[in-house]
Coordinates of C-alpha atoms and ligand atoms in Angstrom, one line a residue:
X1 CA -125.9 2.7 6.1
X2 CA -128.3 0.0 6.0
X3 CA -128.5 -1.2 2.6
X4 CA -131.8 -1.7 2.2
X5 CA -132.8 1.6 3.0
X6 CA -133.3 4.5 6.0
X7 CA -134.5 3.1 8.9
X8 CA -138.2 4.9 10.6
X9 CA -137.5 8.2 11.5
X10 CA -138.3 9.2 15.7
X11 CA -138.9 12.5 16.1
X12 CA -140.0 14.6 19.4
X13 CA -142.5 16.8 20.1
X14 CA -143.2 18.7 22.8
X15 CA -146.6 19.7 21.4
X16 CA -149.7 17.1 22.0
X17 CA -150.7 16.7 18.4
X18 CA -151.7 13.3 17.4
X19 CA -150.6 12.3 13.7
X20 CA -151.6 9.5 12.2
X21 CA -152.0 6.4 15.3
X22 CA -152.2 7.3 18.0
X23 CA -149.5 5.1 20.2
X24 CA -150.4 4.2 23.6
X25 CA -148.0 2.5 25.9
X26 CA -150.1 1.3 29.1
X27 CA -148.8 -0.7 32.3
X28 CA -151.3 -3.8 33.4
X29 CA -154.1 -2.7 35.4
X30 CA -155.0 0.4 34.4
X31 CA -158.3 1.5 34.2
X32 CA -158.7 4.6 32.4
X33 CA -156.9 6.9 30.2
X34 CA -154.2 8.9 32.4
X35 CA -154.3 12.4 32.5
X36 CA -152.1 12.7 29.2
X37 CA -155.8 12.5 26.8
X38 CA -155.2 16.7 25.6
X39 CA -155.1 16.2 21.6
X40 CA -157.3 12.7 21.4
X41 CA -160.4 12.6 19.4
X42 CA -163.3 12.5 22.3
X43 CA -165.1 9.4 20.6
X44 CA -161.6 7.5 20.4
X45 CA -160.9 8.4 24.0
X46 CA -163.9 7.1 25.4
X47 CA -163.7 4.6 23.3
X48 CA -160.5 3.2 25.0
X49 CA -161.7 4.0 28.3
X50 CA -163.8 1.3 27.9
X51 CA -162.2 -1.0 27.0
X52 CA -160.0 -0.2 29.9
X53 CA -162.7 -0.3 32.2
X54 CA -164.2 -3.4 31.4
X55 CA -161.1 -4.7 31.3
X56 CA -160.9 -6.0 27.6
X57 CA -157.1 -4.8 27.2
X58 CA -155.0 -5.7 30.5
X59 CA -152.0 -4.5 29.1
X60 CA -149.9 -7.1 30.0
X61 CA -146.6 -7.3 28.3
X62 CA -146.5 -7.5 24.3
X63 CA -150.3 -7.2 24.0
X64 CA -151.9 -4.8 21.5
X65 CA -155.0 -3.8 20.8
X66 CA -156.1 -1.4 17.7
X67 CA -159.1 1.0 18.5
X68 CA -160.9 2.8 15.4
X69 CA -162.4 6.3 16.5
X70 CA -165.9 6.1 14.9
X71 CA -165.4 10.0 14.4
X72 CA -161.8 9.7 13.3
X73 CA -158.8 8.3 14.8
X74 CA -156.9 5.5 15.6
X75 CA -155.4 4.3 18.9
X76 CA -152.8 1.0 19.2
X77 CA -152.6 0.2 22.9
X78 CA -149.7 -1.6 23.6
X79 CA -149.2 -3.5 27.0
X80 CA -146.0 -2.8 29.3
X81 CA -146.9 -4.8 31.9
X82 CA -146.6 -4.7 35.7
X83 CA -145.7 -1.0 36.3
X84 CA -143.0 -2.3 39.1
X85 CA -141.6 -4.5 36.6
X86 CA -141.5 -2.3 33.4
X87 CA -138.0 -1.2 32.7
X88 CA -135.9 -0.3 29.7
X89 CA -136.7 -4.0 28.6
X90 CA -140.0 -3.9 29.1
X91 CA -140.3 -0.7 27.3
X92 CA -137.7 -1.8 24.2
X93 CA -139.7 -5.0 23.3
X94 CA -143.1 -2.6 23.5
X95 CA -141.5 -0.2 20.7
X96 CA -140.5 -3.4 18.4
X97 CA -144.0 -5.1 19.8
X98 CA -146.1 -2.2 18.0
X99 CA -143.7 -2.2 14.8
X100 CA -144.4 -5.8 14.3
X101 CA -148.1 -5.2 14.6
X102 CA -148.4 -2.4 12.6
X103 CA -150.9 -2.7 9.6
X104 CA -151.8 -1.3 6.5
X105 CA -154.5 0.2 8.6
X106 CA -152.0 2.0 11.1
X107 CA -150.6 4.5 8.3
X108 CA -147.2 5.0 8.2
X109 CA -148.0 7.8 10.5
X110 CA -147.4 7.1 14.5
X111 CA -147.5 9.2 17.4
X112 CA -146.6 7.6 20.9
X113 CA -148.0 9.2 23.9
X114 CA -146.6 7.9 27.1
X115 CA -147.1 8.8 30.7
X116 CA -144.2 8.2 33.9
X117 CA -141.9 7.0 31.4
X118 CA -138.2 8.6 32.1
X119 CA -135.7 9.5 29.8
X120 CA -134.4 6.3 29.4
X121 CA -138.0 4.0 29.2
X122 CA -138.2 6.5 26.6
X123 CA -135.3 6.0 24.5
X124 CA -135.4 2.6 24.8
X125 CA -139.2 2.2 23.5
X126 CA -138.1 4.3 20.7
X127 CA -134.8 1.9 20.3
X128 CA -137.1 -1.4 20.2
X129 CA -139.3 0.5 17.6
X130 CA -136.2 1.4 15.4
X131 CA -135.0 -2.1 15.5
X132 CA -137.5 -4.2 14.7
X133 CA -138.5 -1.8 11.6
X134 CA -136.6 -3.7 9.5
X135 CA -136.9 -6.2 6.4
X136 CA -134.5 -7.5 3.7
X137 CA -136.4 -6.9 0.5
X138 CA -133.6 -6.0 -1.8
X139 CA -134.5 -9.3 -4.3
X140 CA -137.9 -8.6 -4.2
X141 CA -139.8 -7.1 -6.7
X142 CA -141.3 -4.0 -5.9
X143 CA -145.0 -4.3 -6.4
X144 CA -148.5 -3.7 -4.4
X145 CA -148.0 -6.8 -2.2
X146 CA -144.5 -5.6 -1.5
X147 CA -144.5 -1.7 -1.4
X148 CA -141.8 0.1 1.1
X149 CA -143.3 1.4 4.1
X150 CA -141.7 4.4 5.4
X151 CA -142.8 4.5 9.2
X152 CA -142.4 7.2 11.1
X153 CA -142.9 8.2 14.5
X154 CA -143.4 11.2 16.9
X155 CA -142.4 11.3 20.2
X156 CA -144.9 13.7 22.5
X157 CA -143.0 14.9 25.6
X158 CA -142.7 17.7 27.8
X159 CA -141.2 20.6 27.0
X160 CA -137.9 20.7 29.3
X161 CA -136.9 16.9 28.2
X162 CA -137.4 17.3 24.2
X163 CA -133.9 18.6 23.5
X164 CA -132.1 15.7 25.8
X165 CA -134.3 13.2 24.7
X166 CA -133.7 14.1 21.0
X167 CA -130.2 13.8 21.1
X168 CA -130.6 10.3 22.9
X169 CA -133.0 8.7 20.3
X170 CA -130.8 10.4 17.4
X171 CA -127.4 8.4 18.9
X172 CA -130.0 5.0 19.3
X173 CA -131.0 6.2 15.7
X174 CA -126.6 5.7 15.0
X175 CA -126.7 2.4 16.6
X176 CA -129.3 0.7 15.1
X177 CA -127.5 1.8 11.9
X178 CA -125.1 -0.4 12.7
X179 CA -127.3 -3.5 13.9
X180 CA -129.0 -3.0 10.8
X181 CA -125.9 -3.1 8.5
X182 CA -124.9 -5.9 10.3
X183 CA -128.7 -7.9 9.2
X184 CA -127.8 -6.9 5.9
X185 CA -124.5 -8.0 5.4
X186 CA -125.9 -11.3 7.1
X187 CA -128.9 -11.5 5.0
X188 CA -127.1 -11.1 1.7
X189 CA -127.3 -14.0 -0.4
X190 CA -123.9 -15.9 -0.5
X191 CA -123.7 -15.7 -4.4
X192 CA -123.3 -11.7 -4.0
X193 CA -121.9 -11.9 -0.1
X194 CA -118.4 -13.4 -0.9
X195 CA -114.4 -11.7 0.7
X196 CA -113.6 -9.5 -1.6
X197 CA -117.2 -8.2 -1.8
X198 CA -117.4 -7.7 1.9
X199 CA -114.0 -6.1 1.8
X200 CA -115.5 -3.3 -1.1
X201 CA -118.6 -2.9 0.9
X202 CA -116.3 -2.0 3.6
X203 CA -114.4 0.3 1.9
X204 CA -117.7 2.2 0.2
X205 CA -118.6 2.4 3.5
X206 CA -115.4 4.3 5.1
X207 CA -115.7 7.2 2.2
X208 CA -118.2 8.4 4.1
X209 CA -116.0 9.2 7.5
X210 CA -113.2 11.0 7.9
X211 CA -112.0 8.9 10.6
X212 CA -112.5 5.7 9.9
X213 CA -109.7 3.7 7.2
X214 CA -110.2 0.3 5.7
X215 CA -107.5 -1.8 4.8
X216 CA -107.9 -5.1 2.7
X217 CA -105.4 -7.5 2.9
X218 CA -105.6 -9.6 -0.4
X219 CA -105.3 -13.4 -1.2
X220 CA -101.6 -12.5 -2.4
X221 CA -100.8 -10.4 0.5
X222 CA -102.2 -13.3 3.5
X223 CA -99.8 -15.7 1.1
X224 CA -96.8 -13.3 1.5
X225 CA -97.7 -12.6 5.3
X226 CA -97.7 -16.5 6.3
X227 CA -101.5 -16.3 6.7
X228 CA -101.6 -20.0 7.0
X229 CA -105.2 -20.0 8.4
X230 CA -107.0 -18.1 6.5
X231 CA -105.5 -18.8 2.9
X232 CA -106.2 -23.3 3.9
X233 CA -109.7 -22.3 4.3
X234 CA -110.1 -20.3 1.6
X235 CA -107.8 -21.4 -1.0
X236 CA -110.7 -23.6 -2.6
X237 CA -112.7 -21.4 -3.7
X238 CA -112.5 -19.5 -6.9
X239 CA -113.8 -16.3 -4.3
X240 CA -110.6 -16.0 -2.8
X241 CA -110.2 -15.0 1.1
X242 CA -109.0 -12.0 2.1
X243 CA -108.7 -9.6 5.9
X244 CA -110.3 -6.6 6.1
X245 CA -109.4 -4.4 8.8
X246 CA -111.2 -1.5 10.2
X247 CA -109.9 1.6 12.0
X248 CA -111.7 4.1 13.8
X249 CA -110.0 7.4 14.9
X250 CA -106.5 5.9 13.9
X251 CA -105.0 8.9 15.1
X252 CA -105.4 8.7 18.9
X253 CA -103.0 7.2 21.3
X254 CA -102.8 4.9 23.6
X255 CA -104.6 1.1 24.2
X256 CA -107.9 0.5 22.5
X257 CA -110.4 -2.2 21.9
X258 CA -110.1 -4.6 19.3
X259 CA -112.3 -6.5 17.7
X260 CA -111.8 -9.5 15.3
X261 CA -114.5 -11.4 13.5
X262 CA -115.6 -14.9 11.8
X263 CA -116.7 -14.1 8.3
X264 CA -117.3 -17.1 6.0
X265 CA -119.5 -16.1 3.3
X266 CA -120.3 -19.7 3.2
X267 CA -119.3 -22.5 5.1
X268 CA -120.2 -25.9 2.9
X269 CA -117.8 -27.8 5.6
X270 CA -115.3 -28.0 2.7
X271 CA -113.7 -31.6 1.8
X272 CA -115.5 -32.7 5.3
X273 CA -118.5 -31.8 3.5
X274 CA -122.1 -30.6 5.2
X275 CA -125.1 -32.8 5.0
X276 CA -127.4 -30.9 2.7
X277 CA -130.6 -30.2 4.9
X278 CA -130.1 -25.9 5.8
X279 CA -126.9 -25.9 4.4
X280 CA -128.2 -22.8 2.9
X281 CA -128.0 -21.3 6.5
X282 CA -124.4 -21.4 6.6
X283 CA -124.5 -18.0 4.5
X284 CA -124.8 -16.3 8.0
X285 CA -121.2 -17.9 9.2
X286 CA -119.9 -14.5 8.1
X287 CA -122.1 -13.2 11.4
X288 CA -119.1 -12.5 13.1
X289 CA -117.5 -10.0 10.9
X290 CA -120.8 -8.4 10.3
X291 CA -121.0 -8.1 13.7
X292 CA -117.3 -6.1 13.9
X293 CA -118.8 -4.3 10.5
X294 CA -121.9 -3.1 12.5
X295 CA -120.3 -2.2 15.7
X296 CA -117.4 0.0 13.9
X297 CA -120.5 1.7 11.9
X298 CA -122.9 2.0 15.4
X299 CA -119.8 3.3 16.9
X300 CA -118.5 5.9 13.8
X301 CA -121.9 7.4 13.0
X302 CA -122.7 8.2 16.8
X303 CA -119.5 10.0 17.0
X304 CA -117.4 7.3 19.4
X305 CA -114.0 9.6 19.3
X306 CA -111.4 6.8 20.7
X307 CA -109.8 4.8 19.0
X308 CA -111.3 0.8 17.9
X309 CA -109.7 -1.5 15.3
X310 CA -111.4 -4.6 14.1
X311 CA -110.3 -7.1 12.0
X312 CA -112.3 -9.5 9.9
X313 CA -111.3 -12.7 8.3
X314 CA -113.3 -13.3 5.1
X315 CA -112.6 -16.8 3.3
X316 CA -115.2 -19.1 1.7
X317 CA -115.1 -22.7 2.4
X318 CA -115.5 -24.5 -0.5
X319 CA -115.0 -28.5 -1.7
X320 CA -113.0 -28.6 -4.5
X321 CA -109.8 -30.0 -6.5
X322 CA -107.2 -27.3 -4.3
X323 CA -109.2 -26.9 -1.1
X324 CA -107.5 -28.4 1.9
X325 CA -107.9 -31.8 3.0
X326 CA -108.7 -33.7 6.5
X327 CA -104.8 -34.2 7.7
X328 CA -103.3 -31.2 5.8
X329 CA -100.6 -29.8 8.4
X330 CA -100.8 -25.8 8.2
X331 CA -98.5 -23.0 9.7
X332 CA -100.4 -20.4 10.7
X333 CA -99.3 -16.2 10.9
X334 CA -98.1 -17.4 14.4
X335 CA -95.9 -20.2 13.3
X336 CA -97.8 -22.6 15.1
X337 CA -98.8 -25.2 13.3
X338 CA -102.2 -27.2 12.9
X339 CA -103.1 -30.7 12.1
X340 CA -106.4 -30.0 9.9
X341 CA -108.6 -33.2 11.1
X342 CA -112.0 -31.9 9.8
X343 CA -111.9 -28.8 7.4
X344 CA -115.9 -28.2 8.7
X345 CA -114.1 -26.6 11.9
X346 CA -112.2 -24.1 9.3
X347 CA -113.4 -20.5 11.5
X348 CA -111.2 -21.3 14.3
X349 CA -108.6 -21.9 11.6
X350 CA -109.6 -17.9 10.1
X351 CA -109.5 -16.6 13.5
X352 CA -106.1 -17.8 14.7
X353 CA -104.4 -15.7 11.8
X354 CA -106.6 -12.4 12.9
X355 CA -106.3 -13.0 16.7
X356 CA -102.6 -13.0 16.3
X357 CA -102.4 -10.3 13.8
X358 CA -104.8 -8.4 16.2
X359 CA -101.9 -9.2 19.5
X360 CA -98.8 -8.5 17.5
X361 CA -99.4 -5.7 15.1
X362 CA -101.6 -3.4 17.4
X363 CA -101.7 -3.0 21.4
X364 CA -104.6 -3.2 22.4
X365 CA -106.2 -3.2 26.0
X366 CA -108.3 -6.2 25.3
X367 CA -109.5 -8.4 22.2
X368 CA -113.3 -9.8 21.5
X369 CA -113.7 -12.5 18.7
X370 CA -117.3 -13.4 17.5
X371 CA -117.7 -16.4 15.4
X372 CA -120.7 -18.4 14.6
X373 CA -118.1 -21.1 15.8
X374 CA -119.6 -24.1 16.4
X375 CA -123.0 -25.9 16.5
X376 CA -122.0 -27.5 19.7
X377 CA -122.7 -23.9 21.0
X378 CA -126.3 -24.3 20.4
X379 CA -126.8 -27.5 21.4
X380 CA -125.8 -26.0 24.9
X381 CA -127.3 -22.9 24.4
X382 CA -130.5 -23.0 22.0
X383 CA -131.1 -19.7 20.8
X384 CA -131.6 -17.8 24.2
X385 CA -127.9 -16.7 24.5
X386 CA -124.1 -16.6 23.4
X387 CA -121.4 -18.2 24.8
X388 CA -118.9 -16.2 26.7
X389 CA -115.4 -17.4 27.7
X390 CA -112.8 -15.2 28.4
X391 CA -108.8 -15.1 30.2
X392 CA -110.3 -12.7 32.3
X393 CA -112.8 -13.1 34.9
X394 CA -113.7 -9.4 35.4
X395 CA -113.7 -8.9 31.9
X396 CA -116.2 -11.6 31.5
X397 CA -117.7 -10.4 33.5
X398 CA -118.0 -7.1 31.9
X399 CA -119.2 -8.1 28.6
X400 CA -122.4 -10.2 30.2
X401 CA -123.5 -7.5 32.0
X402 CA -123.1 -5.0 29.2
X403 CA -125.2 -7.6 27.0
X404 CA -127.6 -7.5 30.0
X405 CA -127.8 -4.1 29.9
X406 CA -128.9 -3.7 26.7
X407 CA -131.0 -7.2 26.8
X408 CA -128.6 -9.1 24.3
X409 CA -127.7 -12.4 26.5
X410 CA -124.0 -13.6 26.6
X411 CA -123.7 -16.4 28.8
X412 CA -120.6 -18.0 30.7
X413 CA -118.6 -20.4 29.7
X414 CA -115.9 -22.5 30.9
X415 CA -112.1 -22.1 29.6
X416 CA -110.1 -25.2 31.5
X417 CA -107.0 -26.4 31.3
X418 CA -108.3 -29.8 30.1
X419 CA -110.2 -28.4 27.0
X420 CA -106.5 -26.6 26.0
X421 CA -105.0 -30.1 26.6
X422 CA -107.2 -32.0 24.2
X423 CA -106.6 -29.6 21.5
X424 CA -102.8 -29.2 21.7
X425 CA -101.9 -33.0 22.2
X426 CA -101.9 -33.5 18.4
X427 CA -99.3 -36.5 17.3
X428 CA -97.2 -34.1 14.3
X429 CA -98.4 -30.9 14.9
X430 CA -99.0 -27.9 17.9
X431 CA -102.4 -28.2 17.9
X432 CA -105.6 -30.0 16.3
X433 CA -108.3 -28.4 15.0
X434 CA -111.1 -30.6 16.2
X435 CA -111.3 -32.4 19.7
X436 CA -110.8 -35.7 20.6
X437 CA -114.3 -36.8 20.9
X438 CA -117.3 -34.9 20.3
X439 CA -118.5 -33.5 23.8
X440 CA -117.9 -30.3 24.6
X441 CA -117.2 -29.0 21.3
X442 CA -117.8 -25.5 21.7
X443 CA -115.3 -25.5 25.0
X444 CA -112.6 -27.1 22.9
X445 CA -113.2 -24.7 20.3
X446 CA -112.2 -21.6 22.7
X447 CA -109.5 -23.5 23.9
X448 CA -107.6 -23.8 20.4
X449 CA -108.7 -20.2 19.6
X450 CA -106.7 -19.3 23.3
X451 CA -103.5 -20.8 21.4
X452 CA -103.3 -17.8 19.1
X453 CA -103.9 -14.7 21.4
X454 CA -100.5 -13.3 21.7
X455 CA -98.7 -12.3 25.5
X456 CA -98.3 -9.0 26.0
X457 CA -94.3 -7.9 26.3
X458 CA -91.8 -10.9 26.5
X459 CA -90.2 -13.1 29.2
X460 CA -91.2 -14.7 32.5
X461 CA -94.1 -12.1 33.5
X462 CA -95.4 -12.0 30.1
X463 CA -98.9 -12.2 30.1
X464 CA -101.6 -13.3 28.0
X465 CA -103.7 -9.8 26.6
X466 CA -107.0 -9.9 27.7
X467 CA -109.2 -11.2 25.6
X468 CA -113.3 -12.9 25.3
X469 CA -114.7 -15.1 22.8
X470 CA -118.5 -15.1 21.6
X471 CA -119.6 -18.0 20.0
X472 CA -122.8 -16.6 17.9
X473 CA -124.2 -19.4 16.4
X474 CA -127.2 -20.0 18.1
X475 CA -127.9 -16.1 18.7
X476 CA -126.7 -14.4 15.2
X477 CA -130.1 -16.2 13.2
X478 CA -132.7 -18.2 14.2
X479 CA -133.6 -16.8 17.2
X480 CA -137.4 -16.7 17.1
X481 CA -137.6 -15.3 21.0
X482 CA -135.8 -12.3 19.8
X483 CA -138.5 -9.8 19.6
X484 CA -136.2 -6.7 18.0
X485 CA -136.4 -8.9 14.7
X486 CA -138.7 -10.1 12.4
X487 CA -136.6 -13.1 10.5
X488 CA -133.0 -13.2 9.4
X489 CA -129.8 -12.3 10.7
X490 CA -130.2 -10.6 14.1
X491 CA -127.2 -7.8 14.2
X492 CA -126.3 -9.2 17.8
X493 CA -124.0 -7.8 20.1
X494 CA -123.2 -4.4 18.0
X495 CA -125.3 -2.8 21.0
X496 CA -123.7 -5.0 23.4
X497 CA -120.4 -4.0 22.2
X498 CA -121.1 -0.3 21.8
X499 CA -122.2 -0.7 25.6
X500 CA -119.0 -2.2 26.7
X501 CA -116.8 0.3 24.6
X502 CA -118.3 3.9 25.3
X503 CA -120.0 2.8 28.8
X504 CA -123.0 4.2 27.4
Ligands
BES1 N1 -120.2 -22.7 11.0 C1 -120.2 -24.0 11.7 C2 -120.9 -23.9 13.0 C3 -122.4 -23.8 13.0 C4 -123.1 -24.9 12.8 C5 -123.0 -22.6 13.3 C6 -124.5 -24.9 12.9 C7 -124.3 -22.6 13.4 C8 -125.1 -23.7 13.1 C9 -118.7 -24.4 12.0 O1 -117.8 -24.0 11.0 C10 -118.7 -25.9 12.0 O2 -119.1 -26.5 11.1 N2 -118.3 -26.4 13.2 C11 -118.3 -27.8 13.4 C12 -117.1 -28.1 14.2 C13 -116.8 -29.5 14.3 C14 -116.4 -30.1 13.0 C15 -115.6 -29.7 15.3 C16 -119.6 -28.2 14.2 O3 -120.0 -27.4 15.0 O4 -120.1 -29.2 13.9
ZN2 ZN1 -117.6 -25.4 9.4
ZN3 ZN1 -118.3 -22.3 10.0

């Protein structure tokens, strides 16, 4: 459901018809056209042969070049790079290389012709394309300058691997669903993008499945429950916060992941107000529970049958006459209580309410939080990766190699006993929201959020549930070096998650 409209359509072909541009994916060094010409104009052939003899395109990665048949046709060659080196990655940034390069003068007709591309190069190329065919025009003014392009493209492959490489680019078709819902929900302007409007997009959005339920938990309701957290943060604006949580295939038994996000529509830093320059940026603070948003989506419409919960915590944080102040004492849904010392670090105060709603009221086998927590985060970072901390080395583990396998970085991070100390060794309260000096700010950050993941099962061998945090900050906007997006929010980590949760 992306918002703003179908993504391109990939079909497959086992046929070697060329519509429209004629898409050719080309490792560096080649020389001539491989033996996959059948179906190319002659003139637009030797054209490109050519070129590829004297050397003009060397294919290496990213490149393009756009070829005019002088009798008809149109060719983009698109560089792969070294043939050794030219995996899924290689191939994934190729599909959203040509998308981003495609012109007026490239129709809105493409047909991709590769050659010793497996099933997966494939898919992936196909995956990048579908990505990065993207844009956030629903405020714009439809006109000339600003028509909708409906791309398409055709896949050419043999015969025996059209019906299996079908059904792979129609479940990358599902997932980029989802990283594109997640954009949207980002991109929204925060006048229109406030809780209880994310909360009825969610439930819009679960009339269409069967299996998945939405539940909103209300302003009133998070009073009644003892959602201290979330209602400080939210309480001063006129927007009132609210928890929306998602469940997919409800009905199954057993363990399942769980999922719990950041989502503050806007984050002005509250009474410990923002400095003004980007402060219009903070619109994308809500990045987290897009990100759950996205991933239940990516998971729903690809037909994931087990079971996922996630949980978002939606407040906006607001200056104002009843917002919270620097000093408040809160209790949070755990009963542990905070000692607010700068209401700017107000997600971790969200997220310990839905971490320990997401321990205590479900069982599940482990627990991811994403937050666009802290900018600490990308002063370590940049925009390259997100940070990854986590009870549970293996697990860590886990999650950066799925991001690596779908080229969505999650780097390491550290979760020491010091960081836990600093943040608990508050004079009148259990813990403090903010450290006790400014260094290592996104460390301290996971160690308060650590505080409010439950144990599983009670007594001496009770142990803490597995669980990861992803601080987004750097990696959910901004990220220029991101090639599957044009501008905007980025949908991170939907594909990483749907990686780490199906194993596919
Ligand atoms: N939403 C911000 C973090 C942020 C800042 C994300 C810049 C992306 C870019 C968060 O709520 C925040 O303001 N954190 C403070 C924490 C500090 C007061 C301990 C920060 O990072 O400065
Ligand atoms: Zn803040
Ligand atoms: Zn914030």
């Amino acid at each position: 459901m992306a918002l703003d409209g179908e993504s391109m359509q990939v079909t497959i072909s086992s046929g070697n018809n060329i519509n429209g541009t004629l898409v050719l994916p080309l490792f560096e060094g080649e020389e001539a056209l491989p033996e996959i010409d059948e179906g190319i104009p002659s003139t637009l052939k030797s054209q490109i042969n050519r070129v590829l003899a004297d050397g003009d395109f060397k294919a290496k990665a990213n490149a393009t070049m756009t070829l005019m048949g002088t009798e008809g046709g149109k060719a983009m060659l698109v560089g792969l790079g070294k043939e050794s080196k030219a995996d899924v990655h290689a191939y994934r940034e190729a599909g959203a290389t040509v998308v981003a390069s495609c012109k007026k003068v490239h129709g809105d007709e493409l047909t991709v012709v590769f050659h010793g591309a497996d099933m997966a190069c494939m898919t992936s190329f196909a995956e990048g394309m579908m990505l990065r065919d993207y844009s956030y025009d629903l405020y714009k003014k439809k006109d000339d300058d600003h028509e909708d392009t409906n791309l398409s493209a055709r896949i050419n492959c043999d015969e025996g691997d059209a019906t299996t490489l079908s059904a792979a680019i129609d479940r990358a078709a599902s997932i980029v669903s989802g990283v594109h819902l997640s954009r949207d929900l980002g991109n929204c302007p925060p006048n229109d993008m406030y809780p209880m409007a994310f909360a009825e997009k969610a439930e819009l959005w679960a009339k269409q499945y069967d299996n998945v339920k939405v539940e909103v938990i209300d302003y009133e309701a998070a009073k009644r429950h003892g959602m201290g957290g979330l209602v400080a943060v939210g309480m001063g604006s006129s927007r009132k916060p609210c928890m929306v949580i998602f469940t997919l295939n409800g009905d199954q038994k057993g363990q399942h992941p769980m999922l719990v996000g950041k989502g503050i529509t806007f984050d002005t830093g509250g009474i410990s107000l923002k400095p003004g320059a980007n402060m219009d940026e903070m619109k994308y603070d809500m990045g987290g529970s897009a990100t759950v948003f996205g991933t239940m989506e990516a998971l729903a419409s690809s037909g994931y049958p087990g079971k996922v919960i996630g949980i978002t915590c939606m407040a906006e944080n607001m200056p104002a006459a009843n917002a919270q102040r620097p000093g408040d004492v809160i209790t949070t849904l755990s009963g542990k209580t905070i000692e607010v010392l700068n209401t700017d670090a107000e997600g971790r105060l969200v997220l310990s309410d839905g971490l320990w709603k997401a321990g205590t009221d479900y069982d599940p086998e482990y627990i991811v939080d994403f937050a666009t927590l802290t900018g600490a985060c990308v002063v370590a970072l940049g925009h390259e990766a997100t940070g990854l901390w986590s009870n549970d080395d293996d697990f860590r583990t886990r999650i950066h190699e799925a991001g690596n396998d779908v080229g969505e970085l999650a780097w390491p991070m550290p979760l020491l006993p010091a960081f836990e100390k600093e943040m608990t060794d508050s004079k009148i309260a259990d813990t403090r929201n903010l450290g006790a000096g400014r260094w290592g700010g996104a460390n301290t950050a996971a160690a308060f959020l650590k505080q409010f993941v439950p144990n599983r099962g009670e007594g001496d061998d009770a142990e803490q549930i597995t669980w990861a945090h992803m601080d987004i900050a750097g990696t959910y906007w901004g990220a220029k070096t991101n090639k599957m997006v044009g501008h905007g929010a980025t949908g991170i980590h939907v594909r990483t998650m749907v990686r780490l949760i199906t194993g596919e």
